[in-house]
Amino acid sequence: MSENSRGLLQNDELPVDIFSIVRALLKDWWMILTAGLVGVICAFILADAAYTPVYTSSMTFLVSSRGSTSNLSNLSAASGMAETFSEVLNSRLLRQRVQADLNLEYMPGEIETTVVEGTNLMTLRVSASTPEYSFKIMKSVMDHYSEITDYVMSNVVLEVLEQPEVPMAPSNPISANDMMRNYGLIAMGLMALLLAVIDYLKDNVKNEKEVEKKLDTKLFATIYHEEKNRTLKSKLKKSKKGLLLTDPTNSFLFVETYKKIRTKLMYKAGQNDSKVILVTSVMENEGKSTVAVNIAMALVQKTERVILVDGDMRRPASYKILHKKLSKGQEIGEYLNGRVPLDDILQRDSETGLYMMLGSRPYPNSTEMVSGSAMRNLMKAAKSIADYVVIDSPPTSLMADAEVLAEYADVSLLVVRQGMANVRELNDTIDMLDNGSSELLGCIFNDVKTGVFSGKKVWGGYGGYGGYRKYGYAKYGYGRVEKSHRKQEGSEIEV
């Protein structure tokens, strides 16, 4: 596919995958939490740095008209006087008197008056930055206001009902806990929004619909997410184990998926007499080795001679999945470096009947090793004696080894883990495999979650069919390997 076509394809509108966004948020929960903590710290710093306490001193007057005994008249006087008295108290003349009285260059406070609705009571408040200023300004106002009000409100009598006191606490207390909580929640929300946008804009494959929409190959199979630690004991131990279809605790769907892959592979191989199957991926941790091992195990259930070759000389993983311990003389890398004969590295698993050529040690000169004559001889010998050879290839983005190994293969499969590798890199790898000597059968969409946590649920509430093992289904190959078709235990491949 051309660059222009890919650009158009990537610009096509695709529905938002809500589950993908939620999984991304749960995966990066620590970033959201960290953002919340940063918000709390910022709130604490701002609360301490920007907060200015205000202290308010107040007093209450009873307003009445001189010579009047009518409550209605007094109420009318209080209502009409509030605005006028407020102007008097905030007048330049009274402020100058207060400043001179307190020996100040400016007025360090605010004065306001309010009338209690429905009464002839009026409240005078003085707010300042310190309790002392608030109280002193109030006293000075009380001492000098009559010098001005006698000229403009001679008929009004003010009777003090409540004397002012020095304020003991700020009148604008800050709620640090509320502020930190609000800032923390805002920061967490912004980080969650940012992560959601980043996940949406990531050009990877998020669901099955996007496989054929974004990739230049077809979907060969989908392997849904399988929980590794299914039992309570394994969950408590948090044991790290490979997902093998021979494990009786794995779900019915997981096992059947590999059987379907086996059926499709055998059909394709039969059409072109293909024997060597390359399994690769673009990035590490896409589940490539697990897929390769399980394909080999599924094939050995139907045919007698299957060889698994670990072609990753930098970071071999098949031996971990199969729980194998290798001596130095059993290392495939030692054979490729000419230190041991081919016979020494071929092993047979007595439980499954699978033949293996594995490695457990890293080799820095891996590209030279897989492109040398020793590797060509190994593949020639394996192809001549086996029904199928499965190559666990290293990721294509890290080194050229996968491209070299693809030349030994008849067919290849690209493992694409959900929401991981970039589409451009995936299509570059697809182009490389298409242009090689092996036939790219398609991609295996791996570790697919259709919900937030789980893979696909099938057949209603029966889920994984795990409980059916007690009725004898395991002996038909759903939990244990089918053995009826194999040779006697003593039979071996000679190379």
Coordinates of C-alpha atoms in Angstrom, one line a residue, residues 25-398:
L25 CA -6.7 4.6 31.8
L26 CA -6.6 1.6 34.0
K27 CA -3.2 0.7 32.7
D28 CA -1.8 4.1 33.5
W29 CA -3.7 4.6 36.7
W30 CA -0.5 5.6 38.4
M31 CA -0.2 8.6 36.1
I32 CA -3.7 9.7 37.0
L33 CA -2.9 9.3 40.7
T34 CA 0.4 11.1 40.3
A35 CA -1.4 14.0 38.6
G36 CA -3.9 14.1 41.5
L37 CA -1.0 14.3 44.0
V38 CA 0.6 17.0 42.0
G39 CA -2.7 18.9 42.0
V40 CA -2.9 18.5 45.8
I41 CA 0.6 19.8 46.3
C42 CA 0.0 22.8 44.0
A43 CA -3.2 23.6 45.9
F44 CA -1.3 23.5 49.1
I45 CA 1.4 25.8 47.8
L46 CA -1.1 28.2 46.3
A47 CA -3.2 28.2 49.4
D48 CA -0.2 29.2 51.4
A49 CA 1.2 31.7 48.9
A50 CA -1.9 33.4 47.6
Y51 CA -4.1 33.5 50.7
T52 CA -4.5 36.9 52.3
P53 CA -6.4 36.8 55.6
V54 CA -9.0 39.5 56.2
Y55 CA -10.2 40.4 59.7
T56 CA -13.5 42.1 60.2
S57 CA -14.7 44.1 63.2
S58 CA -18.4 45.0 63.4
M59 CA -20.9 46.9 65.4
T60 CA -24.7 47.3 65.3
F61 CA -26.7 50.6 65.5
L62 CA -30.3 51.2 66.3
V63 CA -31.5 53.9 64.0
S64 CA -34.3 56.3 65.0
S65 CA -35.6 59.7 64.0
R66 CA -35.1 62.5 66.5
G67 CA -38.3 63.2 68.4
S68 CA -40.2 60.4 66.7
T69 CA -41.9 57.5 68.5
S70 CA -43.3 55.7 65.5
N71 CA -41.7 52.4 64.5
L72 CA -42.7 53.0 60.9
S73 CA -40.9 56.3 60.9
N74 CA -37.8 54.7 62.4
L75 CA -37.9 51.9 59.8
S76 CA -38.2 54.6 57.1
A77 CA -35.3 56.5 58.6
A78 CA -33.1 53.4 58.7
S79 CA -33.9 52.5 55.1
G80 CA -33.2 56.0 53.8
M81 CA -30.2 56.5 55.8
A82 CA -28.2 53.4 54.8
E83 CA -27.0 54.7 51.5
T84 CA -26.3 58.2 52.7
F85 CA -24.4 56.9 55.8
S86 CA -22.4 54.5 53.7
E87 CA -21.3 57.4 51.5
V88 CA -20.4 59.4 54.6
L89 CA -18.3 56.6 56.1
N90 CA -16.4 56.1 52.8
S91 CA -16.0 59.7 52.1
R92 CA -12.6 61.2 51.6
L93 CA -13.0 63.6 54.5
L94 CA -13.8 60.8 57.0
R95 CA -10.9 58.7 55.7
Q96 CA -8.5 61.6 56.1
R97 CA -9.7 62.1 59.7
V98 CA -9.2 58.4 60.4
Q99 CA -5.7 58.4 58.7
A100 CA -4.7 61.4 60.7
D101 CA -6.0 59.9 63.9
L102 CA -4.1 56.7 63.4
N103 CA -1.0 58.4 61.8
L104 CA -1.4 56.4 58.6
E105 CA -0.5 57.3 55.0
Y106 CA -3.3 55.3 53.5
M107 CA -6.5 53.6 54.7
P108 CA -5.6 49.9 55.3
G109 CA -9.2 48.7 55.3
E110 CA -12.7 48.8 53.8
I111 CA -15.8 50.2 55.4
E112 CA -19.3 49.0 54.6
T113 CA -22.8 49.4 56.1
T114 CA -25.9 47.2 55.8
V115 CA -29.5 47.5 57.0
V116 CA -31.1 44.4 58.5
E117 CA -34.1 43.9 56.3
G118 CA -37.4 44.7 57.9
T119 CA -35.8 46.5 61.0
N120 CA -34.3 49.8 61.9
L121 CA -31.0 48.1 62.7
M122 CA -27.8 48.9 60.8
T123 CA -24.5 47.1 60.9
L124 CA -21.1 48.8 60.4
R125 CA -18.2 46.6 59.3
V126 CA -14.5 47.4 58.9
S127 CA -12.3 44.8 57.2
A128 CA -8.5 45.0 57.3
S129 CA -5.5 42.8 56.9
T130 CA -4.8 42.6 60.6
P131 CA -7.0 42.4 63.7
E132 CA -5.4 45.6 65.1
Y133 CA -6.1 47.7 62.0
S134 CA -9.7 46.5 61.9
F135 CA -10.4 47.4 65.5
K136 CA -8.5 50.7 65.4
I137 CA -10.2 51.9 62.3
M138 CA -13.6 51.0 63.7
K139 CA -12.9 53.0 66.9
S140 CA -11.6 56.0 64.9
V141 CA -14.7 55.9 62.7
M142 CA -16.9 55.9 65.8
D143 CA -14.9 58.8 67.3
H144 CA -15.1 61.0 64.2
Y145 CA -18.2 60.1 62.1
S146 CA -20.5 62.5 64.1
E147 CA -18.3 65.5 63.0
I148 CA -19.6 64.9 59.5
T149 CA -23.1 63.3 60.0
D150 CA -24.3 66.1 62.1
Y151 CA -24.3 68.3 59.0
V152 CA -26.1 65.9 56.7
M153 CA -28.3 63.7 59.0
S154 CA -29.1 66.0 61.9
N155 CA -32.5 64.4 62.5
V156 CA -31.2 60.8 62.8
V157 CA -30.2 59.3 66.1
L158 CA -27.7 56.3 66.2
E159 CA -27.7 54.2 69.3
V160 CA -25.0 51.6 69.6
L161 CA -26.4 48.1 70.5
E162 CA -23.2 46.0 70.1
Q163 CA -19.8 47.3 70.7
P164 CA -16.9 46.3 68.4
E165 CA -14.3 43.7 69.5
V166 CA -10.9 42.8 68.3
P167 CA -11.5 39.9 65.7
M168 CA -9.8 36.7 66.8
A169 CA -10.0 34.8 63.5
P170 CA -10.1 35.8 59.8
S171 CA -13.5 36.5 58.3
N172 CA -12.4 34.7 55.0
P173 CA -11.1 31.4 56.3
I174 CA -9.7 29.2 53.5
S175 CA -10.8 25.5 53.4
A176 CA -7.4 23.9 52.5
N177 CA -8.9 20.4 52.5
D178 CA -11.6 21.4 50.0
M179 CA -9.1 23.3 47.8
M180 CA -6.7 20.4 47.7
R181 CA -9.5 17.9 47.0
N182 CA -10.8 20.1 44.2
Y183 CA -7.4 20.7 42.6
G184 CA -6.6 17.0 43.0
L185 CA -9.8 15.9 41.2
I186 CA -9.3 18.5 38.5
A187 CA -5.7 17.4 37.9
M188 CA -6.8 13.7 37.8
G189 CA -9.6 14.5 35.4
L190 CA -7.3 16.5 33.1
M191 CA -4.7 13.6 33.1
A192 CA -7.4 11.1 32.4
L193 CA -8.7 13.2 29.5
L194 CA -5.1 13.5 28.1
L195 CA -4.5 9.8 28.3
A196 CA -7.9 9.1 26.6
V197 CA -7.0 11.5 23.8
I198 CA -3.5 9.9 23.4
D199 CA -5.0 6.4 23.3
Y200 CA -7.6 7.5 20.7
L201 CA -4.9 9.1 18.5
K202 CA -2.5 6.2 18.8
D203 CA -2.3 4.5 15.4
N204 CA -2.4 0.9 16.5
V205 CA -4.9 -1.9 16.1
K206 CA -7.6 -1.7 18.9
N207 CA -10.2 -4.3 17.7
E208 CA -10.9 -6.8 15.0
K209 CA -12.6 -4.3 12.8
E210 CA -9.4 -2.3 12.6
V211 CA -7.3 -5.2 11.5
E212 CA -8.6 -5.3 7.9
K213 CA -9.3 -1.6 8.0
K214 CA -5.7 -0.6 8.8
L215 CA -3.5 -3.5 7.9
D216 CA -2.4 -4.7 4.4
T217 CA -3.1 -8.3 5.2
K218 CA -6.1 -10.4 6.3
L219 CA -7.0 -11.6 9.8
F220 CA -5.9 -15.3 10.1
A221 CA -7.1 -15.8 13.6
T222 CA -8.1 -14.0 16.8
I223 CA -6.8 -15.2 20.2
Y224 CA -8.8 -13.7 23.0
H225 CA -7.3 -12.7 26.3
E226 CA -6.7 -15.7 28.6
E227 CA -6.1 -15.3 32.3
K228 CA -2.8 -16.9 33.3
N229 CA -3.5 -17.4 37.0
R230 CA -7.0 -18.9 37.0
T231 CA -6.8 -20.7 40.4
L232 CA -6.8 -19.0 43.8
K233 CA -3.5 -20.6 44.6
S234 CA -1.8 -19.3 41.6
K235 CA -3.3 -15.8 42.1
L236 CA -2.0 -15.7 45.6
K237 CA 1.4 -16.8 44.5
K238 CA 1.3 -14.5 41.4
S239 CA 3.1 -17.3 39.6
K240 CA 4.5 -16.5 36.2
K241 CA 3.7 -19.3 33.7
G242 CA 3.3 -19.6 30.0
L243 CA -0.1 -20.1 28.5
L244 CA -0.1 -23.6 27.0
L245 CA -3.0 -25.4 25.5
T246 CA -2.0 -28.5 27.4
D247 CA -2.7 -26.7 30.7
P248 CA -6.1 -28.1 31.9
T249 CA -7.0 -24.9 33.6
N250 CA -7.1 -22.9 30.4
S251 CA -10.5 -22.2 28.8
F252 CA -12.2 -24.3 26.1
L253 CA -12.2 -21.2 23.8
F254 CA -8.4 -20.9 24.2
V255 CA -7.8 -24.5 23.2
E256 CA -10.3 -24.5 20.4
T257 CA -8.8 -21.4 18.9
Y258 CA -5.4 -23.1 18.5
K259 CA -7.1 -26.1 17.0
K260 CA -8.8 -23.9 14.4
I261 CA -5.4 -22.3 13.7
R262 CA -3.9 -25.8 13.3
T263 CA -6.7 -26.8 10.9
K264 CA -6.2 -23.7 8.7
L265 CA -2.4 -24.1 8.7
M266 CA -2.6 -27.8 7.7
Y267 CA -5.0 -26.9 4.9
K268 CA -2.8 -24.1 3.6
A269 CA 0.3 -26.3 3.9
G270 CA -1.4 -29.1 2.1
Q271 CA -2.1 -26.9 -0.9
N272 CA 1.5 -26.0 -1.5
D273 CA 3.4 -28.8 0.4
S274 CA 4.6 -26.2 2.9
K275 CA 6.4 -27.4 6.0
V276 CA 8.2 -24.5 7.6
I277 CA 6.1 -21.9 9.5
L278 CA 7.6 -18.6 10.7
V279 CA 5.9 -16.8 13.6
T280 CA 7.1 -13.3 14.1
S281 CA 5.9 -9.9 15.4
V282 CA 6.9 -6.3 15.2
M283 CA 7.6 -5.6 18.9
E284 CA 8.6 -7.5 22.0
N285 CA 5.9 -8.7 24.4
E286 CA 3.3 -9.3 21.7
G287 CA 3.0 -12.9 22.6
K288 CA 4.8 -14.2 19.6
S289 CA 6.7 -17.0 21.4
T290 CA 3.6 -18.2 23.2
V291 CA 1.7 -18.4 19.8
A292 CA 4.6 -20.2 18.2
V293 CA 4.9 -22.8 21.0
N294 CA 1.1 -23.5 21.1
I295 CA 0.9 -23.8 17.3
A296 CA 3.7 -26.4 17.5
M297 CA 1.8 -28.2 20.3
A298 CA -1.4 -28.1 18.4
L299 CA 0.3 -29.6 15.3
V300 CA 1.9 -32.4 17.2
Q301 CA -1.5 -33.5 18.3
K302 CA -2.3 -34.3 14.7
T303 CA 1.1 -35.4 13.3
E304 CA 4.1 -37.2 14.7
R305 CA 7.1 -35.1 13.7
V306 CA 6.9 -31.4 14.6
I307 CA 10.1 -29.4 15.4
L308 CA 10.0 -26.1 17.3
V309 CA 13.0 -24.0 16.5
D310 CA 13.7 -20.9 18.6
G311 CA 15.3 -18.5 16.2
D312 CA 15.6 -15.6 18.6
M313 CA 19.3 -15.6 19.5
R314 CA 19.1 -12.3 21.4
R315 CA 16.3 -12.9 23.8
P316 CA 15.1 -16.6 23.6
A317 CA 11.8 -17.2 25.3
S318 CA 10.4 -20.6 24.2
Y319 CA 12.4 -22.5 26.9
K320 CA 10.7 -20.4 29.6
I321 CA 7.2 -21.1 28.2
L322 CA 8.0 -24.8 28.1
H323 CA 9.8 -24.8 31.5
K324 CA 12.9 -26.3 30.0
K325 CA 16.4 -26.1 31.5
L326 CA 19.2 -26.4 29.0
S327 CA 22.8 -27.3 29.4
K328 CA 25.4 -25.5 27.3
G329 CA 25.6 -28.5 25.0
Q330 CA 21.9 -28.3 24.2
E331 CA 21.9 -24.7 23.1
I332 CA 21.0 -24.0 19.5
G333 CA 23.4 -21.1 19.6
E334 CA 26.3 -23.4 20.4
Y335 CA 25.5 -25.5 17.3
L336 CA 25.3 -22.3 15.1
N337 CA 28.7 -21.3 16.4
G338 CA 30.1 -24.7 15.5
R339 CA 30.7 -25.9 19.0
V340 CA 28.3 -28.9 19.2
P341 CA 26.8 -31.3 16.6
L342 CA 23.2 -31.0 15.4
D343 CA 22.2 -34.2 17.2
D344 CA 23.0 -32.8 20.6
I345 CA 20.5 -29.8 20.4
L346 CA 17.5 -31.8 19.3
Q347 CA 15.3 -32.7 22.3
R348 CA 12.0 -34.4 22.6
D349 CA 9.3 -33.7 25.2
S350 CA 8.2 -37.0 26.5
E351 CA 4.8 -35.6 27.6
T352 CA 3.7 -34.0 24.3
G353 CA 6.0 -35.6 21.8
L354 CA 7.2 -32.2 20.5
Y355 CA 10.8 -32.0 19.2
M356 CA 12.6 -28.8 20.1
M357 CA 15.7 -26.9 19.2
L358 CA 15.9 -24.3 21.9
G359 CA 18.2 -21.7 23.4
S360 CA 18.4 -19.9 26.7
R361 CA 21.5 -17.7 26.3
P362 CA 21.8 -14.4 24.4
Y363 CA 24.3 -14.1 21.5
P364 CA 25.4 -10.7 20.3
N365 CA 26.2 -11.9 16.8
S366 CA 22.7 -13.3 16.2
T367 CA 22.3 -12.0 12.6
E368 CA 25.5 -13.6 11.5
M369 CA 24.5 -16.9 13.2
V370 CA 21.0 -17.1 11.6
S371 CA 22.4 -16.2 8.1
G372 CA 25.3 -18.6 8.2
S373 CA 25.7 -22.0 6.7
A374 CA 25.0 -23.8 10.0
M375 CA 21.5 -22.4 10.1
R376 CA 20.9 -23.3 6.5
N377 CA 22.0 -26.9 7.2
L378 CA 19.8 -27.0 10.3
M379 CA 16.7 -25.9 8.4
K380 CA 17.5 -28.3 5.6
A381 CA 17.8 -31.2 8.0
A382 CA 14.7 -30.2 10.0
K383 CA 12.6 -29.9 6.8
S384 CA 13.7 -33.2 5.5
I385 CA 12.8 -35.2 8.6
A386 CA 9.8 -33.3 10.0
D387 CA 6.2 -32.9 9.0
Y388 CA 6.2 -29.3 10.2
V389 CA 8.9 -26.9 11.5
V390 CA 7.8 -23.9 13.5
I391 CA 10.3 -21.1 13.8
D392 CA 9.9 -18.7 16.7
S393 CA 11.4 -15.6 15.1
P394 CA 12.7 -12.4 16.9
P395 CA 10.7 -9.2 16.5
T396 CA 11.2 -7.4 13.2
S397 CA 11.7 -3.9 14.7
L398 CA 14.8 -4.9 16.7

